[in-house]
Amino acid sequence: MSEEHSFTLDGRRIPFQDGQTVMQAALEAGVYIPHLCFNPEFTPHGSCRVCLVKVNNRMQAACTTPAADGQTVQSETEEVRDIRRGILQMLFVEGNHVCPACEKSGACQLQAVAYYVGMLAPHFKHFYPRRPVDASHPEAVIDFNRCILCELCVRASRDVDGKNIFAVEGRGIQAHLVVNTPSGQLGATNFSIHDKAAQVCPTGSILTKHQGYNIPIGQRLYDRKPINIVGDVAQLSESLGGRRHD
Amino acid sequence: MAESSTLTGAIRDIVQRHGGMPTRLLQILRDVQDRLTWLSPETLERVAEEIGISPNKVRSVAEFYSFLYTAPRGRYDILFSDNITDRMLGNRQLLHYLCDRLRVGVGKTRADGLVTVGTTSCTGMCDQGPAALVNGYTLTRLDKSRLDCIANLIESRIPLTEWPREFFEVYSNIRRADILLGRHFADGSALRATQKRGPDAIMEEMVKSGLRGQGGAGFGSANKWLSCRNAYGDVKYVVCNADEGEPGTFKDRVLMQDFADLVFEGMTLCGRIIGARQGFVYLRGEYRYMLNALKATLQQRREAGLLGEAILGDPSFNFDIEIHLGAGAYVCGEESALIESLEGKHGVPRIRPPFPTTHGYLNKPTVVNNVETFATAAKIAVEGGDWFASRGTAYSKGTKLLSVSGDCERPGIYEYPFGVTVNRVLEDCGAHNAQGIQMAGPAGHTISAKQFHRLICFEDLATGGSFMVFDQSRDILDGIRNFAHFFVHESCGFCTPCRVGTSLMRDLVDKVHTGHGTLYDLEEMRKLGRIMQVSCHCGLGQTAPNPVLDSLQEFPEAYERRLRSTAYEPAFNLNQALEEARQLTGRHDPGAYLNDEDLLVGVMP
Ligand SMILES: Cc1cc2nc3c(=O)[nH]c(=O)nc-3n(C[C@H](O)[C@H](O)[C@H](O)COP(=O)(O)O)c2cc1C
Ligand code: SF4
Ligand code: SF4
Ligand code: FES
């Protein structure tokens, strides 16, 4: 007789420990739930809403919902996928994501999740916001056009690097990522490509200079296997296209 | 040099007056802005330095709240309330009239820096609009002659203190009173009852009363208090939610203005029961006009032994109340965003659970209740739970204050036992020709006459109190469009489906409203609305599509008569998009237009 806690996820029994979220328990059990603002090394944020699952009869974010005994969780249903697809489409039209021209293409978590949920086109009207590119730093470039406001770089820089270089400012659709210097330029900070913050971006927003095409298109992280098999960008070793922090 | 040292001095004084506390950051920025009219990057740096926090924390607060300005602003700052009820009373014409008189563009600051004129979300004066704010102070019942006078006062640089008092007068407009507004309450009687019978006995009365939160969600108040009382920890807090940001609601305004003692007494009572020593009132920025009077009432209560140390002479009964002023953010009415704002941060809702009753202000157990809930609790302490529960319906005990506005003869506050029909309210307020009601504000329900027999209570039509009437002469879609724009403005921007979805929805509504929509767009609205309802992080985004979804159901004809007969119309106007090319090439021959109809439109200007 085991006293182990568990819930079911798409019919599969998932064990969990007290205090774990649905996402954490699923990940530990090797079941993929799509996510963008969640990274197992950081406290859950709950902002992208891509990890939506149906818990009993309510849609909830898997990354912030505490696991509970006997819960029925649905993830890979058409209903849930439909909503995830809609949210992905919103992210794509909000920024400027020109995948064919982006050096992250093929190794981008945003793109990979979009494929995973079956998003074929952005569907909604594009916002075409005017956002700058910041190339002031000798080693890295920030393309704000691709930022999805997941705040992983914000959290990494503040909580791991102890540098507090990034922040989100503004309200509503005006919300945008900023660099915490009077000039707003990354070059004026002590940012380094060895920072945790340089390695967590799930999109092509924060890029290391001079190595964009080291791995040819076609051989990149998500080019041959989908994200549910290969996992997050930030968790993988460099040779696989991710940048592990050691 | 001299100038920057006076700036530093002024900022230092203000920061010190607030004890240099980071939790008072929003209050500090408000005071600094009062002195300097806007918050320059340099000012923000100084504030950060004086408090000893990082500059980006200060900037993120300054950038979040509508009433904090990070760009230069006129010495006279006028914001017209832009709720649909203000629009129905002609605020748009008045806005343009004033702008013309002052020779300034809408939303612009005049070159000489004297005046800025713009718009803001509902200021809670729907029963006496069109309304506006001048430097944060409420102006009511605007008309052209008032605006003539105001324009002259501004041009002559007359300080606000010398403007005619009647411009600022706010009537209470209580039209129907029941047990809350109608019966006399002796200040201190609820606290005396608690002293006499003990907090447990009063808690028992609260349980018996069946009182449910009057802010709209209807959570059982006794349960909330008990849960906080039982929560682990010695330090607990009581928070009164006086943010009242739901367009069309103004009952908390009237309670705070005319019944502040009752509200404060309810908070003190709650403090006694849960074991808190500190309470906060989060007063929406738009109600700044009553701040001084409220502070005076608090002082009187301290002097009367009803607040502060050793209340009613009992050395174990200590409780005080502080008022925090909001700064233009509807989302700060959501209890966890409100707590963030109270802590001096920008108002992004927290992840729940944990709930405020265990992890609230500064992560301590906290009760957050609506103004009306606290006022009612004070009455229950005196008159008893059974007395209260004898009114209302099975699952909605007692009475509800409705804020009635829009097309009716007698807008104002109506107190009814729960279970009153919509029809009865319409009759009482003199709405003879109603086509529809926006119930519980934009986040609530849009209902047509088919539903006027329904009951106002949690079992049927739940409401926080907003009741806006649209008569047959109105175009329902004007209201829906106003609400769609409201949600874009008020989304905090934290989560994807609300941040992006509110803008997509606004664009779809605008497209239909301007006659470019098709059946396809209506289906898009439904689909988008369903995604938002289930996927947003907080109640704001989850309810934002309600007006569109409800009105598609209740008033399909308001949409259909505007539709193009084609099945699909692109979101952009192709002919207009070609205009730039025509200008550049100087071509205006028929070949440069897509079809004859466009040619006509194209050559018009
Ligand atoms: C976007 C949003 C705005 C809200 N605004 C208010 C408000 O202005 N006043 C209020 O009392 N409750 C408001 N609420 C509800 C509060 O979160 C909370 O439920 C309420 O203050 C609890 O008090 P009650 O139980 O006494 O009603 C709002 C909720 C949301 C999601
Ligand atoms: S730059 Fe990347 S990591 Fe940072 S908020 Fe944007 S998308 Fe997230
Ligand atoms: S739904 Fe999301 S973006 Fe909208 S107000 Fe709530 S947290 Fe902010
Ligand atoms: S991964 Fe859960 S909300 Fe972003």
Coordinates of C-alpha atoms in Angstrom, one line a residue, chain B residues 227-229 231-239 274-278 280 335 339 342-343 350 354-368:
Chain B
S227 CA -9.8 32.0 7.9
C228 CA -7.7 35.0 8.6
R229 CA -8.3 34.8 12.4
A231 CA -4.1 31.8 10.1
Y232 CA -0.7 31.4 11.6
G233 CA 1.0 34.6 12.7
D234 CA 0.9 37.5 15.2
V235 CA 0.8 40.4 12.7
K236 CA -2.4 40.7 10.7
Y237 CA -4.0 43.4 8.6
V238 CA -7.4 44.7 7.6
V239 CA -7.8 46.3 4.2
I274 CA -9.1 38.7 13.7
G275 CA -6.4 40.2 15.9
A276 CA -5.1 43.0 13.7
R277 CA -3.7 46.3 14.9
Q278 CA -3.4 48.0 11.5
F280 CA -5.7 50.4 5.5
E335 CA -7.4 42.3 -4.1
I339 CA -2.0 44.6 -1.8
L342 CA -0.3 49.1 -0.9
E343 CA 3.2 47.8 -0.6
R350 CA -0.4 37.8 -7.6
P354 CA -2.0 31.5 -1.5
F355 CA -4.9 33.9 -0.7
P356 CA -4.6 37.1 1.2
T357 CA -6.2 35.6 4.3
T358 CA -2.9 33.7 4.8
H359 CA -0.5 35.7 2.7
G360 CA -1.6 39.2 2.2
Y361 CA 0.0 42.6 3.0
L362 CA 3.7 42.0 3.5
N363 CA 2.8 38.3 3.3
K364 CA 0.9 38.5 6.5
P365 CA -2.7 37.2 7.0
T366 CA -5.0 39.9 5.7
V367 CA -8.7 40.5 5.3
V368 CA -9.6 42.5 2.2

